[in-house]
Structures are given as structure tokens and as C-alpha cells.
PDB file of C-alpha atoms in Angstrom:
ATOM      1  CA  MET A 250     102.484  69.425 106.497  1.00 82.00           C
ATOM      2  CA  LYS A 251     102.841  66.074 108.232  1.00 82.00           C
ATOM      3  CA  VAL A 252     106.548  65.343 108.409  1.00 83.00           C
ATOM      4  CA  HIS A 253     107.666  61.705 108.416  1.00 82.00           C
ATOM      5  CA  ASN A 254     110.834  61.825 106.367  1.00 88.00           C
ATOM      6  CA  VAL A 255     113.651  64.234 107.249  1.00 87.00           C
ATOM      7  CA  GLU A 256     117.375  64.024 106.901  1.00 87.00           C
ATOM      8  CA  MET A 257     120.228  66.401 107.473  1.00 87.00           C
ATOM      9  CA  ILE A 258     121.991  65.828 104.192  1.00 87.00           C
ATOM     10  CA  MET A 259     124.931  68.215 104.180  1.00 88.00           C
ATOM     11  CA  SER A 260     126.819  71.157 105.583  1.00 89.00           C
ATOM     12  CA  ALA A 261     128.077  73.568 102.968  1.00 89.00           C
ATOM     13  CA  VAL A 262     130.013  76.807 102.669  1.00 84.00           C
ATOM     14  CA  ARG A 263     130.339  77.103  98.863  1.00 87.00           C
ATOM     15  CA  PRO A 264     127.802  77.024  96.005  1.00 90.00           C
ATOM     16  CA  GLU A 265     129.336  73.902  94.449  1.00 92.00           C
ATOM     17  CA  GLN A 266     128.519  72.040  97.686  1.00 92.00           C
ATOM     18  CA  TYR A 267     124.805  72.955  97.693  1.00 93.00           C
ATOM     19  CA  PRO A 268     122.208  70.236  96.958  1.00 94.00           C
ATOM     20  CA  LYS A 269     121.382  69.640  93.306  1.00 93.00           C
ATOM     21  CA  GLU A 270     117.773  68.407  93.716  1.00 93.00           C
ATOM     22  CA  GLY A 271     116.223  71.799  92.952  1.00 93.00           C
ATOM     23  CA  TYR A 272     113.664  71.691  95.804  1.00 97.00           C
ATOM     24  CA  PRO A 273     112.445  75.007  97.246  1.00 97.00           C
ATOM     25  CA  GLU A 274     114.679  76.219 100.078  1.00 97.00           C
ATOM     26  CA  PHE A 275     113.834  78.193 103.209  1.00 98.00           C
ATOM     27  CA  ALA A 276     116.783  79.668 105.097  1.00 96.00           C
ATOM     28  CA  LEU A 277     116.528  80.101 108.864  1.00 95.00           C
ATOM     29  CA  ALA A 278     118.274  83.164 110.226  1.00 93.00           C
ATOM     30  CA  GLY A 279     118.380  84.521 113.745  1.00 93.00           C
ATOM     31  CA  ARG A 280     120.553  85.699 116.577  1.00 89.00           C
ATOM     32  CA  SER A 281     122.684  83.077 118.247  1.00 79.00           C
ATOM     33  CA  ASN A 282     120.562  81.349 120.916  1.00 80.00           C
ATOM     34  CA  VAL A 283     117.209  82.709 119.696  1.00 86.00           C
ATOM     35  CA  GLY A 284     115.777  79.205 119.244  1.00 85.00           C
ATOM     36  CA  LYS A 285     116.402  78.327 115.581  1.00 88.00           C
ATOM     37  CA  SER A 286     117.202  74.686 116.352  1.00 84.00           C
ATOM     38  CA  SER A 287     114.131  74.401 118.590  1.00 89.00           C
ATOM     39  CA  PHE A 288     112.011  75.870 115.769  1.00 93.00           C
ATOM     40  CA  ILE A 289     113.402  73.375 113.248  1.00 90.00           C
ATOM     41  CA  ASN A 290     112.941  70.420 115.601  1.00 89.00           C
ATOM     42  CA  LYS A 291     109.340  71.431 116.422  1.00 92.00           C
ATOM     43  CA  MET A 292     108.438  71.948 112.761  1.00 94.00           C
ATOM     44  CA  ILE A 293     109.790  68.541 111.727  1.00 89.00           C
ATOM     45  CA  GLY A 294     108.560  66.708 114.817  1.00 87.00           C
ATOM     46  CA  ARG A 295     112.006  65.595 116.003  1.00 77.00           C
ATOM     47  CA  LYS A 296     113.592  66.041 119.397  1.00 71.00           C
ATOM     48  CA  SER A 297     117.154  66.724 118.333  1.00 65.00           C
ATOM     49  CA  LEU A 298     117.835  66.542 114.600  1.00 64.00           C
ATOM     50  CA  ALA A 299     118.967  70.171 114.742  1.00 61.00           C
ATOM     51  CA  ARG A 300     121.395  70.417 117.648  1.00 55.00           C
ATOM     52  CA  THR A 301     120.405  72.891 120.310  1.00 47.00           C
ATOM     53  CA  SER A 302     123.324  74.284 122.238  1.00 43.00           C
ATOM     54  CA  SER A 303     123.951  76.449 125.260  1.00 42.00           C
ATOM     55  CA  LYS A 304     126.982  77.794 123.394  1.00 44.00           C
ATOM     56  CA  PRO A 305     125.980  80.512 120.909  1.00 44.00           C
ATOM     57  CA  GLY A 306     127.619  80.319 117.503  1.00 45.00           C
ATOM     58  CA  LYS A 307     127.651  76.524 117.221  1.00 49.00           C
ATOM     59  CA  THR A 308     126.380  76.469 113.613  1.00 54.00           C
ATOM     60  CA  GLN A 309     129.237  77.568 111.362  1.00 73.00           C
ATOM     61  CA  THR A 310     128.052  76.202 108.016  1.00 84.00           C
ATOM     62  CA  LEU A 311     124.841  76.145 105.981  1.00 90.00           C
ATOM     63  CA  ASN A 312     123.097  72.962 107.165  1.00 90.00           C
ATOM     64  CA  PHE A 313     120.602  71.510 104.672  1.00 94.00           C
ATOM     65  CA  TYR A 314     117.669  69.495 106.042  1.00 92.00           C
ATOM     66  CA  LYS A 315     115.684  67.660 103.355  1.00 94.00           C
ATOM     67  CA  ILE A 316     112.000  67.389 104.311  1.00 94.00           C
ATOM     68  CA  GLU A 317     109.615  64.874 102.708  1.00 93.00           C
ATOM     69  CA  GLU A 318     111.573  64.967  99.416  1.00 93.00           C
ATOM     70  CA  GLN A 319     109.831  68.340  98.835  1.00 95.00           C
ATOM     71  CA  LEU A 320     111.855  71.159 100.353  1.00 96.00           C
ATOM     72  CA  PHE A 321     114.940  72.114 102.333  1.00 96.00           C
ATOM     73  CA  PHE A 322     115.295  74.007 105.578  1.00 96.00           C
ATOM     74  CA  VAL A 323     118.710  75.667 105.517  1.00 94.00           C
ATOM     75  CA  ASP A 324     120.051  76.502 108.962  1.00 91.00           C
ATOM     76  CA  VAL A 325     122.320  79.545 108.723  1.00 88.00           C
ATOM     77  CA  PRO A 326     124.973  80.518 111.322  1.00 83.00           C
ATOM     78  CA  GLY A 327     123.476  82.712 114.045  1.00 82.00           C
ATOM     79  CA  TYR A 328     124.318  86.385 114.053  1.00 79.00           C
ATOM     80  CA  GLY A 329     124.987  88.573 117.074  1.00 66.00           C
ATOM     81  CA  TYR A 330     126.999  87.732 120.125  1.00 53.00           C
ATOM     82  CA  ALA A 331     128.529  84.391 119.140  1.00 51.00           C
ATOM     83  CA  LYS A 332     131.913  83.949 120.791  1.00 53.00           C
ATOM     84  CA  VAL A 333     133.852  83.500 117.573  1.00 52.00           C
ATOM     85  CA  SER A 334     136.684  85.468 116.058  1.00 56.00           C
ATOM     86  CA  LYS A 335     135.969  88.504 113.928  1.00 62.00           C
ATOM     87  CA  SER A 336     137.575  86.819 110.897  1.00 60.00           C
ATOM     88  CA  SER A 337     135.270  83.784 111.309  1.00 57.00           C
ATOM     89  CA  ARG A 338     132.259  86.101 111.431  1.00 56.00           C
ATOM     90  CA  GLU A 339     133.398  87.931 108.302  1.00 63.00           C
ATOM     91  CA  THR A 340     133.865  84.621 106.469  1.00 61.00           C
ATOM     92  CA  TRP A 341     130.357  83.531 107.517  1.00 60.00           C
ATOM     93  CA  GLY A 342     128.967  86.874 106.467  1.00 72.00           C
ATOM     94  CA  LYS A 343     130.358  86.442 102.958  1.00 80.00           C
ATOM     95  CA  PHE A 344     129.043  82.938 102.333  1.00 82.00           C
ATOM     96  CA  ILE A 345     125.651  83.675 103.928  1.00 86.00           C
ATOM     97  CA  GLN A 346     125.283  86.779 101.755  1.00 88.00           C
ATOM     98  CA  GLN A 347     126.344  84.845  98.654  1.00 90.00           C
ATOM     99  CA  TYR A 348     123.830  82.087  99.423  1.00 93.00           C
ATOM    100  CA  MET A 349     120.905  84.425 100.162  1.00 94.00           C
ATOM    101  CA  VAL A 350     121.500  86.768  97.237  1.00 94.00           C
ATOM    102  CA  GLU A 351     122.431  84.264  94.534  1.00 94.00           C
ATOM    103  CA  ARG A 352     120.601  81.014  95.366  1.00 95.00           C
ATOM    104  CA  GLU A 353     117.757  80.609  92.853  1.00 95.00           C
ATOM    105  CA  HIS A 354     116.001  77.902  94.925  1.00 97.00           C
ATOM    106  CA  LEU A 355     115.659  80.176  97.980  1.00 97.00           C
ATOM    107  CA  ARG A 356     111.960  81.002  98.380  1.00 98.00           C
ATOM    108  CA  ALA A 357     112.122  82.996 101.633  1.00 98.00           C
ATOM    109  CA  VAL A 358     114.206  83.626 104.712  1.00 97.00           C
ATOM    110  CA  ILE A 359     112.526  82.620 107.954  1.00 98.00           C
ATOM    111  CA  GLN A 360     113.923  85.158 110.404  1.00 97.00           C
ATOM    112  CA  ILE A 361     113.570  84.088 114.023  1.00 97.00           C
ATOM    113  CA  VAL A 362     113.201  86.814 116.663  1.00 97.00           C
ATOM    114  CA  ASP A 363     112.358  86.637 120.371  1.00 96.00           C
ATOM    115  CA  LEU A 364     108.802  87.887 120.998  1.00 96.00           C
ATOM    116  CA  ARG A 365     109.702  88.887 124.576  1.00 96.00           C
ATOM    117  CA  HIS A 366     112.086  91.658 123.487  1.00 96.00           C
ATOM    118  CA  PRO A 367     112.084  94.313 120.768  1.00 97.00           C
ATOM    119  CA  PRO A 368     114.185  93.167 117.783  1.00 97.00           C
ATOM    120  CA  SER A 369     117.885  93.939 118.333  1.00 94.00           C
ATOM    121  CA  LYS A 370     120.149  96.047 116.115  1.00 92.00           C
ATOM    122  CA  ASP A 371     121.372  92.774 114.567  1.00 90.00           C
ATOM    123  CA  ASP A 372     117.768  91.660 113.901  1.00 94.00           C
ATOM    124  CA  CYS A 373     117.046  94.990 112.204  1.00 95.00           C
ATOM    125  CA  ALA A 374     120.268  94.793 110.164  1.00 92.00           C
ATOM    126  CA  MET A 375     119.327  91.287 108.991  1.00 92.00           C
ATOM    127  CA  TYR A 376     115.823  92.376 107.999  1.00 96.00           C
ATOM    128  CA  ASP A 377     117.191  95.493 106.236  1.00 95.00           C
ATOM    129  CA  PHE A 378     119.537  93.203 104.283  1.00 93.00           C
ATOM    130  CA  LEU A 379     116.543  91.104 103.134  1.00 95.00           C
ATOM    131  CA  VAL A 380     114.625  94.235 102.127  1.00 96.00           C
ATOM    132  CA  ASN A 381     117.663  95.663 100.317  1.00 94.00           C
ATOM    133  CA  TYR A 382     118.055  92.492  98.205  1.00 94.00           C
ATOM    134  CA  ASN A 383     114.312  91.992  97.719  1.00 96.00           C
ATOM    135  CA  ILE A 384     114.338  88.642  99.537  1.00 96.00           C
ATOM    136  CA  PRO A 385     110.935  87.554 100.892  1.00 97.00           C
ATOM    137  CA  ALA A 386     110.842  87.127 104.668  1.00 97.00           C
ATOM    138  CA  ILE A 387     108.715  85.193 107.124  1.00 98.00           C
ATOM    139  CA  ILE A 388     109.270  86.623 110.604  1.00 98.00           C
ATOM    140  CA  VAL A 389     108.747  84.046 113.354  1.00 98.00           C
ATOM    141  CA  ALA A 390     108.508  85.507 116.862  1.00 97.00           C
ATOM    142  CA  THR A 391     109.360  82.678 119.261  1.00 95.00           C
ATOM    143  CA  LYS A 392     108.865  82.087 122.992  1.00 95.00           C
ATOM    144  CA  ALA A 393     105.206  83.182 122.884  1.00 95.00           C
ATOM    145  CA  ASP A 394     104.507  80.839 125.814  1.00 95.00           C
ATOM    146  CA  LYS A 395     106.662  83.091 128.033  1.00 96.00           C
ATOM    147  CA  ILE A 396     104.301  86.065 127.565  1.00 96.00           C
ATOM    148  CA  PRO A 397     100.719  86.367 128.912  1.00 95.00           C
ATOM    149  CA  LYS A 398      98.167  85.914 126.112  1.00 94.00           C
ATOM    150  CA  GLY A 399      96.736  89.399 126.711  1.00 96.00           C
ATOM    151  CA  LYS A 400     100.076  90.975 125.753  1.00 97.00           C
ATOM    152  CA  TRP A 401     100.682  89.045 122.522  1.00 96.00           C
ATOM    153  CA  ASP A 402      99.260  91.739 120.205  1.00 96.00           C
ATOM    154  CA  LYS A 403     101.313  94.468 121.880  1.00 97.00           C
ATOM    155  CA  HIS A 404     104.531  92.450 121.468  1.00 97.00           C
ATOM    156  CA  LEU A 405     103.734  91.577 117.837  1.00 97.00           C
ATOM    157  CA  LYS A 406     103.191  95.287 117.107  1.00 98.00           C
ATOM    158  CA  ILE A 407     106.606  96.093 118.662  1.00 98.00           C
ATOM    159  CA  VAL A 408     108.259  93.504 116.387  1.00 98.00           C
ATOM    160  CA  ARG A 409     106.440  94.794 113.287  1.00 98.00           C
ATOM    161  CA  ASP A 410     107.191  98.468 114.069  1.00 98.00           C
ATOM    162  CA  THR A 411     110.823  97.966 115.137  1.00 98.00           C
ATOM    163  CA  LEU A 412     111.668  96.010 111.974  1.00 98.00           C
ATOM    164  CA  GLN A 413     109.527  98.390 109.868  1.00 98.00           C
ATOM    165  CA  MET A 414     108.126  95.307 108.165  1.00 98.00           C
ATOM    166  CA  ARG A 415     106.977  95.300 104.566  1.00 96.00           C
ATOM    167  CA  SER A 416     103.235  94.704 104.278  1.00 95.00           C
ATOM    168  CA  PHE A 417     103.680  91.467 102.304  1.00 94.00           C
ATOM    169  CA  ASP A 418     106.022  89.777 104.804  1.00 97.00           C
ATOM    170  CA  SER A 419     104.328  87.514 107.350  1.00 97.00           C
ATOM    171  CA  LEU A 420     104.704  87.739 111.111  1.00 98.00           C
ATOM    172  CA  ILE A 421     103.969  84.500 112.957  1.00 98.00           C
ATOM    173  CA  MET A 422     103.886  84.073 116.707  1.00 97.00           C
ATOM    174  CA  PHE A 423     105.480  80.779 117.719  1.00 97.00           C
ATOM    175  CA  SER A 424     106.234  78.580 120.699  1.00 96.00           C
ATOM    176  CA  SER A 425     108.297  75.424 120.332  1.00 92.00           C
ATOM    177  CA  GLU A 426     107.178  74.457 123.851  1.00 92.00           C
ATOM    178  CA  LYS A 427     103.441  74.635 123.136  1.00 93.00           C
ATOM    179  CA  GLY A 428     103.334  74.277 119.340  1.00 92.00           C
ATOM    180  CA  ILE A 429     101.698  77.699 118.926  1.00 95.00           C
ATOM    181  CA  GLY A 430     102.041  78.954 115.341  1.00 96.00           C
ATOM    182  CA  MET A 431     103.251  75.672 113.875  1.00 96.00           C
ATOM    183  CA  ASP A 432     100.313  75.158 111.491  1.00 95.00           C
ATOM    184  CA  GLU A 433     100.427  78.791 110.441  1.00 97.00           C
ATOM    185  CA  ALA A 434     104.169  78.553 109.738  1.00 97.00           C
ATOM    186  CA  TRP A 435     103.677  75.431 107.586  1.00 96.00           C
ATOM    187  CA  ARG A 436     100.814  77.118 105.669  1.00 96.00           C
ATOM    188  CA  GLU A 437     103.035  80.113 104.973  1.00 97.00           C
ATOM    189  CA  ILE A 438     105.926  77.907 103.806  1.00 97.00           C
ATOM    190  CA  GLU A 439     103.685  75.740 101.600  1.00 96.00           C
ATOM    191  CA  SER A 440     102.124  78.820  99.998  1.00 96.00           C
ATOM    192  CA  ARG A 441     105.604  79.867  98.804  1.00 95.00           C
ATOM    193  CA  MET A 442     106.673  76.521  97.358  1.00 93.00           C
TER     194      MET A 442
END
């Protein structure tokens, strides 16, 4: 997809705040600091529409990005080691779960993991949640440019095996630095619209 028209239209925490357009939605989930904002910015061809931060846990709402009047990317608060209070995390957990389980426009969750390391306990818990609720997943393994090409297959296998991925979920290797996997990610998203 060639992206010319993108806007961040709202931050929401409750269903009545969600957009009413009815476009397909793709939620982006990942550990704090795994590169979700970089993924979004690369996919939409912008430098800083999604704010990248050195402080994990910056996103605390569902942020809806409208793309080409056709779909939404929904940036979800990062899970894992964000320096936020336990009560904040529990509140997030509730509204993220409500969104992912009940939102009829959600087509898939794009779960971002770091290709350099085996998926963490939090990554596995997130994927298990998606499996448990029958939510389609697209796993995007970022930072491919940091690994020698000859080791890509080995690292992809570690991701697939550690998450115990369902056969119908896609695994895409990605680099926001080099643009690796961008076309494949768009093809996968478009096929689910």
C-alpha cells in the first residue's frame, strides 16, 4: 500500500470513544521499547507520527491512526517493564482486553517481538491470550538488520517455536532501519481487510 494520507485521530480508553467509521482495525501490541512506534512510522512513511520514546510505557491509551480512509492502526500500551504503577497496568490490561475481545472491527493483532532474542514470558502471555480468544495474529519480528543474514532462519524458528505459533498466523521479519519486510507486512494486512 502506498500511504499518502494518515492522521492520528484519537486516543481512547472506552468503547464509546472508539471511531465510528467501521474501517478494519489492526492493533499493535508489543513489549515496551520493542519498536512499535518505529514500525508504525516505517509502514506509513512518516518520521515521527507515532512518538518514539526512550521511556518505556509512554503510550497509555489506544491511539487510532487512520490510514488512507481505509483502515486503522491501533497502537496499544506496551506490556512488560514499563515504569508505571501496578494499578495503572491493571487498568490498561482491562481496557486492552475489552478492546481486543469485543471490538468487531479488529481484523488481527500485529504482535511486535525482537528477532534478536527469544520471545519473553510477556510475549508468550500476549500470544497465548490471542490464541485463547481466537484472535488472528501477525507476528512481526523487528531489528532484523542487527542480525547477520545467515542467522535469520534460525532466529525466526526460535520465535515460532517459543510462541508455539498456530500454523495460520504469519511471521514476518522486519527492519524499520532497512525497510525489510515492509511489503510483506502490507500484503498480509491487505489480505485481512
